[in-house]
Structures are given as structure tokens and as C-alpha cells.
C-alpha positions as a Markdown table, in Angstrom:
| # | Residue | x | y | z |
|---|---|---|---|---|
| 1 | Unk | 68.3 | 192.5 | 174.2 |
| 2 | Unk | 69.3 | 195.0 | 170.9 |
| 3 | Unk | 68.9 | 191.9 | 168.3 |
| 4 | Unk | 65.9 | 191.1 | 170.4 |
| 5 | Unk | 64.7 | 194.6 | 169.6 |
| 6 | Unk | 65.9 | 194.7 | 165.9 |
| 7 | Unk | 63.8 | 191.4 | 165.3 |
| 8 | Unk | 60.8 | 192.5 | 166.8 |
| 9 | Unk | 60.9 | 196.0 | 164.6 |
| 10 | Unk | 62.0 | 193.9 | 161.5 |
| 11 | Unk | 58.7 | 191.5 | 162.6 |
| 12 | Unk | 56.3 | 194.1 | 162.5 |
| 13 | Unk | 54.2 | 193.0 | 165.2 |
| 14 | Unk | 50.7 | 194.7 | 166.2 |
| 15 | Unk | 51.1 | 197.7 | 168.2 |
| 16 | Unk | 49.5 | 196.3 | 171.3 |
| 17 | Unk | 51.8 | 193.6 | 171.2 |
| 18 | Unk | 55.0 | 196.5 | 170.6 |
| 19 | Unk | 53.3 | 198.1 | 173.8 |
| 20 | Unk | 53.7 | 194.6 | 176.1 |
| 21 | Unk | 56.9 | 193.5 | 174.8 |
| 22 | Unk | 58.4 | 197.1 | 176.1 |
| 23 | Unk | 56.9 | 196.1 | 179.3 |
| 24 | Unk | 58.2 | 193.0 | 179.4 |
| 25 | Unk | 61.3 | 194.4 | 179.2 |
| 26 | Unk | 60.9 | 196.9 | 181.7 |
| 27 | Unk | 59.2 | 194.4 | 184.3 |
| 28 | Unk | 62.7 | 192.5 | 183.5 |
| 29 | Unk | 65.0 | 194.9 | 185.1 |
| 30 | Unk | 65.7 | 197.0 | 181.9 |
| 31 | Unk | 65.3 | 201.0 | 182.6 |
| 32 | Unk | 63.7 | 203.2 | 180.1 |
| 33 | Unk | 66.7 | 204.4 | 178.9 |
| 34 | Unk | 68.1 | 200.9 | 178.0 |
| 35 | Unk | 64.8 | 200.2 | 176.0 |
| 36 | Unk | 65.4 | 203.1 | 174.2 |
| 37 | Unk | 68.8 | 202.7 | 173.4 |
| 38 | Unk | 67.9 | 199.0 | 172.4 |
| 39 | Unk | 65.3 | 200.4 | 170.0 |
| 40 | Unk | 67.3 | 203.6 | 168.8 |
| 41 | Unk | 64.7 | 206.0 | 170.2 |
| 42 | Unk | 63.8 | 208.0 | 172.6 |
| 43 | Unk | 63.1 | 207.9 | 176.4 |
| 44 | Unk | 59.9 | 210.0 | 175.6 |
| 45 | Unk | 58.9 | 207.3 | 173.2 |
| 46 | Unk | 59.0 | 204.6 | 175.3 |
| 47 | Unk | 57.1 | 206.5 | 178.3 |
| 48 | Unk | 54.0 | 206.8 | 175.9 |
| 49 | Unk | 54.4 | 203.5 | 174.6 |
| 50 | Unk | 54.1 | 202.1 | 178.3 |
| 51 | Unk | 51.2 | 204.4 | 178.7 |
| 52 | Unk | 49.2 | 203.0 | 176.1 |
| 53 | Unk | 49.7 | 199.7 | 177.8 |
| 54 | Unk | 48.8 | 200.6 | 181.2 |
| 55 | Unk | 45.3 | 201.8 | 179.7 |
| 56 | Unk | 42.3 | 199.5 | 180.2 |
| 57 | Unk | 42.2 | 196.0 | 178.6 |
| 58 | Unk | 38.6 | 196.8 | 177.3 |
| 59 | Unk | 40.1 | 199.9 | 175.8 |
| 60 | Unk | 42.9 | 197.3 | 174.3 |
| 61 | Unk | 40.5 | 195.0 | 172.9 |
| 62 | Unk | 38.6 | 198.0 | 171.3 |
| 63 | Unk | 41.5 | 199.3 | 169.7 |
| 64 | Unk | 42.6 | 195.7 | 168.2 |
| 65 | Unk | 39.3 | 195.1 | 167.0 |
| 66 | Unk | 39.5 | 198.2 | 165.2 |
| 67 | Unk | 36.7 | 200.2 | 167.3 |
| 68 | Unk | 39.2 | 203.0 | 167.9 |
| 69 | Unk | 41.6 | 204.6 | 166.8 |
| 70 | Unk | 45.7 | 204.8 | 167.9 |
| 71 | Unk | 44.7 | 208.9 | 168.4 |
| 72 | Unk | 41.5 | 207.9 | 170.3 |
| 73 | Unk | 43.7 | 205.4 | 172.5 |
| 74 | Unk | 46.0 | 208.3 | 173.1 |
| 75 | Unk | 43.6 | 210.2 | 174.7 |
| 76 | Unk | 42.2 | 207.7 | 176.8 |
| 77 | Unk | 46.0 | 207.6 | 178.5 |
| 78 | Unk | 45.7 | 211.5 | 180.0 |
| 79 | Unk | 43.4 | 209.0 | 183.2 |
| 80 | Unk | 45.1 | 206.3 | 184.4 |
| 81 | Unk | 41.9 | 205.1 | 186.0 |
| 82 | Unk | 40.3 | 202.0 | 184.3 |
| 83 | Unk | 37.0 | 202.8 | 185.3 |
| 84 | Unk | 37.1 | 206.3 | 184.6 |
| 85 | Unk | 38.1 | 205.0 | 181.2 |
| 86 | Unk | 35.5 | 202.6 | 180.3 |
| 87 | Unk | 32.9 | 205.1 | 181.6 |
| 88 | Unk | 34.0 | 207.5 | 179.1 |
| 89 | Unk | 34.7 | 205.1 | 176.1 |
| 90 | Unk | 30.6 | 203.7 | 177.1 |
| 91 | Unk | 29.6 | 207.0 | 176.4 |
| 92 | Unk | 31.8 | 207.7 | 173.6 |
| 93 | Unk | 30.7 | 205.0 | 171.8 |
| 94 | Unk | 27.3 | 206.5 | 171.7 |
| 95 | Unk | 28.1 | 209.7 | 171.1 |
| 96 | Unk | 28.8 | 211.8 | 167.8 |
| 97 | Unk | 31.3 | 213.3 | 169.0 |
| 98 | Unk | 34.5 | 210.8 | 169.3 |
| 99 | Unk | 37.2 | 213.3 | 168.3 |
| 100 | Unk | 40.4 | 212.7 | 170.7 |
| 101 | Unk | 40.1 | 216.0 | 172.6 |
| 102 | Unk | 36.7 | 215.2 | 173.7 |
| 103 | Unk | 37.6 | 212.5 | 175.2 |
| 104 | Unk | 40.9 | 214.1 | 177.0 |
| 105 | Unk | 37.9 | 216.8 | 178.1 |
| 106 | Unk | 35.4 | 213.6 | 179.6 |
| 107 | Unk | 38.3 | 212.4 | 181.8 |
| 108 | Unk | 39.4 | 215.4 | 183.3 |
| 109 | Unk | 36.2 | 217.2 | 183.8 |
| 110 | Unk | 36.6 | 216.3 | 187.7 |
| 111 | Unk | 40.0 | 218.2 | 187.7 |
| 112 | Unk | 41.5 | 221.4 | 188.2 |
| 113 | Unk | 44.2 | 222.3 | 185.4 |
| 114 | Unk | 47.5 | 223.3 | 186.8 |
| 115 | Unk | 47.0 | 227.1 | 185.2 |
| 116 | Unk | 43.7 | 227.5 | 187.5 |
| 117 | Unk | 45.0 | 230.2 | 189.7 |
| 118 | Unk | 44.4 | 228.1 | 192.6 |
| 119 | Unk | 46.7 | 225.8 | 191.7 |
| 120 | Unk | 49.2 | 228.4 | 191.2 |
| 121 | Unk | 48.5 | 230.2 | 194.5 |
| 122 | Unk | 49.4 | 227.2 | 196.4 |
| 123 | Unk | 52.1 | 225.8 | 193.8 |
| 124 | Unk | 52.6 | 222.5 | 192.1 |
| 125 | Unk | 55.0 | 221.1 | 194.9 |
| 126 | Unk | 53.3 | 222.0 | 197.9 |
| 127 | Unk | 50.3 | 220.0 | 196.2 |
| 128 | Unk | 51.7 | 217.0 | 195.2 |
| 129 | Unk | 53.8 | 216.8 | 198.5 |
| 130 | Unk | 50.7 | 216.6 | 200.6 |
| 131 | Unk | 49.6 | 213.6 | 198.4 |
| 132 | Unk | 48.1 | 215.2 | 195.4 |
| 133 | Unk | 48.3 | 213.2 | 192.1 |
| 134 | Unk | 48.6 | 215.2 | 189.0 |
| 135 | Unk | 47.7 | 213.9 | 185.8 |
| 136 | Unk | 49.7 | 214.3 | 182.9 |
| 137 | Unk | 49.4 | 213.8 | 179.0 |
| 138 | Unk | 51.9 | 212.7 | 177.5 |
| 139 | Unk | 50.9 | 213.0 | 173.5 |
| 140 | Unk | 49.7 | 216.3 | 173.5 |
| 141 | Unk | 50.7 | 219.9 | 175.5 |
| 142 | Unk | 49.0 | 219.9 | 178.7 |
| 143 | Unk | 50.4 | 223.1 | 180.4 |
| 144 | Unk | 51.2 | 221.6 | 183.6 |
| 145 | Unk | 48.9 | 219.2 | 183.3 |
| 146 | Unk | 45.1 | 218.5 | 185.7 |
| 147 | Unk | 45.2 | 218.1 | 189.4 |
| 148 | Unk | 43.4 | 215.1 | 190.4 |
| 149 | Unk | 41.8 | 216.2 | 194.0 |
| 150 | Unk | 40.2 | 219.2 | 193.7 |
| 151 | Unk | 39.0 | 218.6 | 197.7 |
| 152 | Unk | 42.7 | 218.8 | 198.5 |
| 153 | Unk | 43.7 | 222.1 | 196.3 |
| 154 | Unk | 40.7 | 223.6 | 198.2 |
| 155 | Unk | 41.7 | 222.5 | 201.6 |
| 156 | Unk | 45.6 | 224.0 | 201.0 |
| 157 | Unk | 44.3 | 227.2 | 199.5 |
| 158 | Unk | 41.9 | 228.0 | 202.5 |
| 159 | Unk | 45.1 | 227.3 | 204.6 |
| 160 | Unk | 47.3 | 229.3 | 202.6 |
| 161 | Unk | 44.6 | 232.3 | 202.7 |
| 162 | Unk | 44.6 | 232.0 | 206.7 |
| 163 | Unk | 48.5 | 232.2 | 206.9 |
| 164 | Unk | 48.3 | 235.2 | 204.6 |
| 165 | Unk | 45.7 | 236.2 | 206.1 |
| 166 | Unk | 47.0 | 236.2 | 209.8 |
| 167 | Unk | 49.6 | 238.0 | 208.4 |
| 168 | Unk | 48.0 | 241.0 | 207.2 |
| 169 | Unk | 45.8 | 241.5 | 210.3 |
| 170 | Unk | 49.4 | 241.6 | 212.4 |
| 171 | Unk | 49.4 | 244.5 | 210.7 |
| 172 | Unk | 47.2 | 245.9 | 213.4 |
| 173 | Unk | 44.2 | 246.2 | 211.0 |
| 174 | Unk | 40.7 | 246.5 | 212.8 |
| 175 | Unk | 39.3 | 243.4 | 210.5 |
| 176 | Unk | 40.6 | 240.8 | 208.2 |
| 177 | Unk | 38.1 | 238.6 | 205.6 |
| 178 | Unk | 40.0 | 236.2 | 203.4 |
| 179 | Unk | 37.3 | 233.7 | 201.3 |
| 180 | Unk | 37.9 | 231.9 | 197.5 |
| 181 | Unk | 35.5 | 234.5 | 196.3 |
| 182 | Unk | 33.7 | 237.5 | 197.8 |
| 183 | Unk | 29.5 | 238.1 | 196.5 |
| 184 | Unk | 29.0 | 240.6 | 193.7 |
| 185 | Unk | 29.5 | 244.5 | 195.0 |
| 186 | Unk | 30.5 | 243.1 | 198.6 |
| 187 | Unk | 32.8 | 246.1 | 198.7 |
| 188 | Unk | 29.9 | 249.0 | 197.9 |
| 189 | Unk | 29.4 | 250.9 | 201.0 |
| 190 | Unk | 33.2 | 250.9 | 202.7 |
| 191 | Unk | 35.5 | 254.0 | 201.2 |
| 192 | Unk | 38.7 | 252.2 | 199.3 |
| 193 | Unk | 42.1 | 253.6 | 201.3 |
| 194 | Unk | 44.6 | 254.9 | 198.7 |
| 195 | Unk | 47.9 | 253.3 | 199.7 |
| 196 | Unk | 51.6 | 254.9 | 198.9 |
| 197 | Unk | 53.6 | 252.6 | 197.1 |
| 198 | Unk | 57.3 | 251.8 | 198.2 |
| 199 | Unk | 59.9 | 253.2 | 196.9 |
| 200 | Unk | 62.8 | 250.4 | 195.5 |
| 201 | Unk | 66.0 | 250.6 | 196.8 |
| 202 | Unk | 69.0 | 251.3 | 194.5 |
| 203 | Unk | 69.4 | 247.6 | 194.6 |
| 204 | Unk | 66.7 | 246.5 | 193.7 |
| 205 | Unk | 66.0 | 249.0 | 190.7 |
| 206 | Unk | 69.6 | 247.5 | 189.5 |
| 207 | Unk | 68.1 | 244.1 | 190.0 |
| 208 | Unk | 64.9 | 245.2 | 188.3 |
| 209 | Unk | 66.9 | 246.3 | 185.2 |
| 210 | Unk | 69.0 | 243.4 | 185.0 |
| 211 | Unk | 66.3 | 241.1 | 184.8 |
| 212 | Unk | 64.3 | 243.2 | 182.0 |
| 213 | Unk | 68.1 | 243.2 | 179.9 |
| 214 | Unk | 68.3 | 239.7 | 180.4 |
| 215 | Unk | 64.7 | 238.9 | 178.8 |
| 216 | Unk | 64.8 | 241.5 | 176.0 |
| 217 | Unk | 68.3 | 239.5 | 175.6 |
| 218 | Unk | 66.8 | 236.0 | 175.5 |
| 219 | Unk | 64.2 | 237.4 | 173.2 |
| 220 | Unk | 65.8 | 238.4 | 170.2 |
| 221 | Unk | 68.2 | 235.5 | 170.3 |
| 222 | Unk | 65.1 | 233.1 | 170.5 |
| 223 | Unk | 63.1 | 235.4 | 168.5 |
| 224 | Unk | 62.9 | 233.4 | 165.5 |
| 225 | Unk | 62.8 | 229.6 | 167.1 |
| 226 | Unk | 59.7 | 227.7 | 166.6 |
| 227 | Unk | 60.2 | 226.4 | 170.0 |
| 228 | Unk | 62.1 | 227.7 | 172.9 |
| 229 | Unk | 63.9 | 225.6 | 175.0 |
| 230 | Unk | 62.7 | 224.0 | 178.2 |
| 231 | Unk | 65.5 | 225.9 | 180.5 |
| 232 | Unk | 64.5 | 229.0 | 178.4 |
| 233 | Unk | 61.1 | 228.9 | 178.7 |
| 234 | Unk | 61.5 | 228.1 | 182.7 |
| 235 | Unk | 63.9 | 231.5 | 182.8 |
| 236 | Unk | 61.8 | 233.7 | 180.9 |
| 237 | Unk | 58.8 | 232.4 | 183.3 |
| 238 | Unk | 61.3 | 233.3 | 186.2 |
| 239 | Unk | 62.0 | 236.6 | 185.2 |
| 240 | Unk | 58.6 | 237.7 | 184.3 |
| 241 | Unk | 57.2 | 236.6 | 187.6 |
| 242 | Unk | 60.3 | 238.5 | 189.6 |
| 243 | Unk | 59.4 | 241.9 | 187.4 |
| 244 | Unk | 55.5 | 241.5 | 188.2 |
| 245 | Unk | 56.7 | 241.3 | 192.2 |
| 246 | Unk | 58.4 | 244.3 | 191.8 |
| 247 | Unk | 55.4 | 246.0 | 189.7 |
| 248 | Unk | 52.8 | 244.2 | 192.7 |
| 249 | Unk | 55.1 | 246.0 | 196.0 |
| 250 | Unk | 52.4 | 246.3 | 198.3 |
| 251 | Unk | 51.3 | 250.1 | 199.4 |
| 252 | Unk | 51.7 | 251.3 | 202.5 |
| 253 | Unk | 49.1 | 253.4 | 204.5 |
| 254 | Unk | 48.8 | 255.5 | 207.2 |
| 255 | Unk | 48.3 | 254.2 | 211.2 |
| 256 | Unk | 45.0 | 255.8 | 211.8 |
| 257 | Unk | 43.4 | 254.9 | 208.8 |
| 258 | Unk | 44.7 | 250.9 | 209.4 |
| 259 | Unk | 43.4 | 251.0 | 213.0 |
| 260 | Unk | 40.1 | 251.7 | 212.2 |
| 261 | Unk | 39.8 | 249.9 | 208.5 |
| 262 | Unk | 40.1 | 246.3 | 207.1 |
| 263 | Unk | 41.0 | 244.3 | 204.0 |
| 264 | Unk | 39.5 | 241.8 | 201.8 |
């Protein structure tokens, strides 16, 4: 298979054709990281290149006949639905506007992106593990990339607001409302209870500053990188979430007043 690589590179053949012999390949029982090693690249490399292929053949035949570009072809990839694609290539096609981002826009307009705070209330793995699909982009930085069923996100957030929910009325408050979103000045009228917050333990003041050592640490020693390191960037992410939890310690208030009140 590597002088089978080293004369297809030496041949120059078409793209598309680059993009089906890599299949051919893979559908033969070679892994992606044999391909790559067969054409001295990467793993990442050969993961777009098979996505380019697995777009729609009309978007193929557009792109050999020169109607689009390789960017344009890219961006079609961040869908893996065919239809979805040639819907949004029809109105491309028409349109003035036919930059690459555009088109990454058109096909996941029906998404939620994985920053949305919904998404990150109920968490990338609980999503996915009840079936959710997660679209991804592989040319360009997609922060976490789209999730696909938006009916789904809604359904796991309204049941992760009841568990939370049911938890804070065990708290032997009078009333508990939990919704997505509350209507403008739904809380005039009620009197706001001022909470005390909790005091940290000695432990976990040591743990707090620990944790702020070790990210002013990381920091300066990745200060002056152009790009941090995935396990950096994941630890740094860690770290800041476990200091906001410390700075987010729910108040505590007084029996009478919980007996008689409730939360939003």
C-alpha cells in the first residue's frame, strides 16, 4: 500500500479522486492511521479528506466542474446530510453571498451550538448518550461543535430543571417554579430574601488556593504560546470552573423565612 500511495501523490490525480482512493483504502481494512502513515501525514488529514468524500455527489460534481470552490466544499462537510446539503448549495447558488462561513451558518441554523448554556447545563455526554448527534467541523474551530436535536436538548434540560428543582423544594420551601425562561419583571411584587453565604472549611480554602497557584502557574509558562495545548486548555477550563463553584456556594437562609417563601 506505501508505493501505492507514493504513485498516486507522484500522479497528481484530481482531488476528488485523492478523496475516493483514501476510501478505498479505508473500506479495504486499512485504519486511518495506516493511511496516514502510507501517505506520511496526518490522522487529522485523512479524517477531512474522507469528509469531503462523504459530502453529496451533486456537491462533487459541482466542485469538479469548477462551480465551487475546495473552501466552499469544506464548508458544505460541517452537515453530513445530503439533502440538507443540496438545499443549501440551491440557494447558494443564487445568492450573493457564497463565502464559506455562510454556508457553515445555512446548515446549522436548525442547531444549538455546544456553548449555548443549555447545552452546558445538561453536558455534552449526557446529550449524546441519550442519542444526540453532534455535528462537528473539521476545517475550521467549532468550539464544541452544533447539537443536531434541539427537541432532545429541550426535553433533558426540562428534566434536569425538575431534579434540581425537586431538590430545592426538599428544602422545605413553601413553592418551587423552575421554567427555561421566566416573563420580563416576573419577580416585581415578592421581597428578594438576603441569604448568608457559607463559610469554606480550612480544606477547602487550601484547595481553593491551590487551584488559583496552579493556573497563575500554567499561565506564565503558556503565556507566550500561540496555542495552548489541548490537556492545557482542558485543565485551565477545569480549574476555572472548580474556582467559580467555590465563588457560586449557595447562601443559606433562615427557617421562617423558607417556610413561608419560594424560589425561581
Amino acid at each position: 500500500d506505501a508505493p501505492l500511495a507514493h504513485n498516486l501523490l507522484r500522479a497528481r490525480l484530481h482531488t476528488l479522486d485523492q478523496f475516493r482512493t483514501l476510501q478505498d483504502m479505508l473500506d479495504k481494512g486499512m485504519t486511518e492511521e495506516e493511511i496516514a502513515a502510507a501517505y506520511l501525514t496526518t490522522v487529522q488529514v485523512v479524517k477531512q479528506r474522507l469528509r469531503l468524500n462523504a459530502v453529496s455527489p451533486v456537491l462533487r460534481d459541482a466542485y469538479a466542474e469548477e462551480r465551487m470552490t475546495l473552501d466552499m466544499l469544506m464548508a458544505f462537510t460541517v452537515n453530513p446530510d445530503h439533502q440538507c446539503q443540496e438545499q443549501v448549495w440551491e440557494a447558494v447558488q443564487h445568492s450573493y453571498n457564497r463565502q464559506p462561513w455562510h454556508i457553515r451558518q445555512l446548515l446549522t441554523e436548525t442547531t444549538v451550538p455546544a456553548s449555548d448554556k443549555r447545552a452546558r447545563f445538561v453536558g455534552l455526554d449526557a446529550y449524546v448518550a441519550a442519542g444526540g448527534a453532534v455535528l462537528h467541523d473539521l476545517f475550521e474551530e467549532d468550539d464544541g461543535g452544533w447539537l443536531a436535536d434541539p427537541a432532545l436538548l429541550h426535553r433533558l434540560v426540562s428534566e434536569k430543571l425538575k431534579t434540581v428543582a425537586d431538590g430545592i423544594a426538599s428544602e422545605g420551601w413553601k413553592w418551587v417554579e423552575a421554567s427555561l425562561s421566566f416573563p420580563y419583571g416576573h419577580e416585581h411584587g415578592p421581597r428578594a430574601l438576603v441569604g448568608v453565604a457559607g463559610d469554606l472549611t480550612e480544606e477547602e480554602r487550601a484547595t481553593r488556593e491551590a487551584l488559583r497557584e496552579e493556573y497563575d502557574r500554567l499561565e506564565a509558562e503558556y503565556g507566550d504560546a500561540d496555542e495552548l495545548p489541548d490537556e492545557i486548555d482542558a485543565r485551565l477550563g477545569e480549574i476555572e470552573q472548580a474556582l467559580d463553584a467555590f465563588d457560586q456556594r449557595r447562601a443559606t437562609y433562615d427557617p421562617a423565612d423558607i417556610a413561608i417563601a419560594g424560589v425561581f
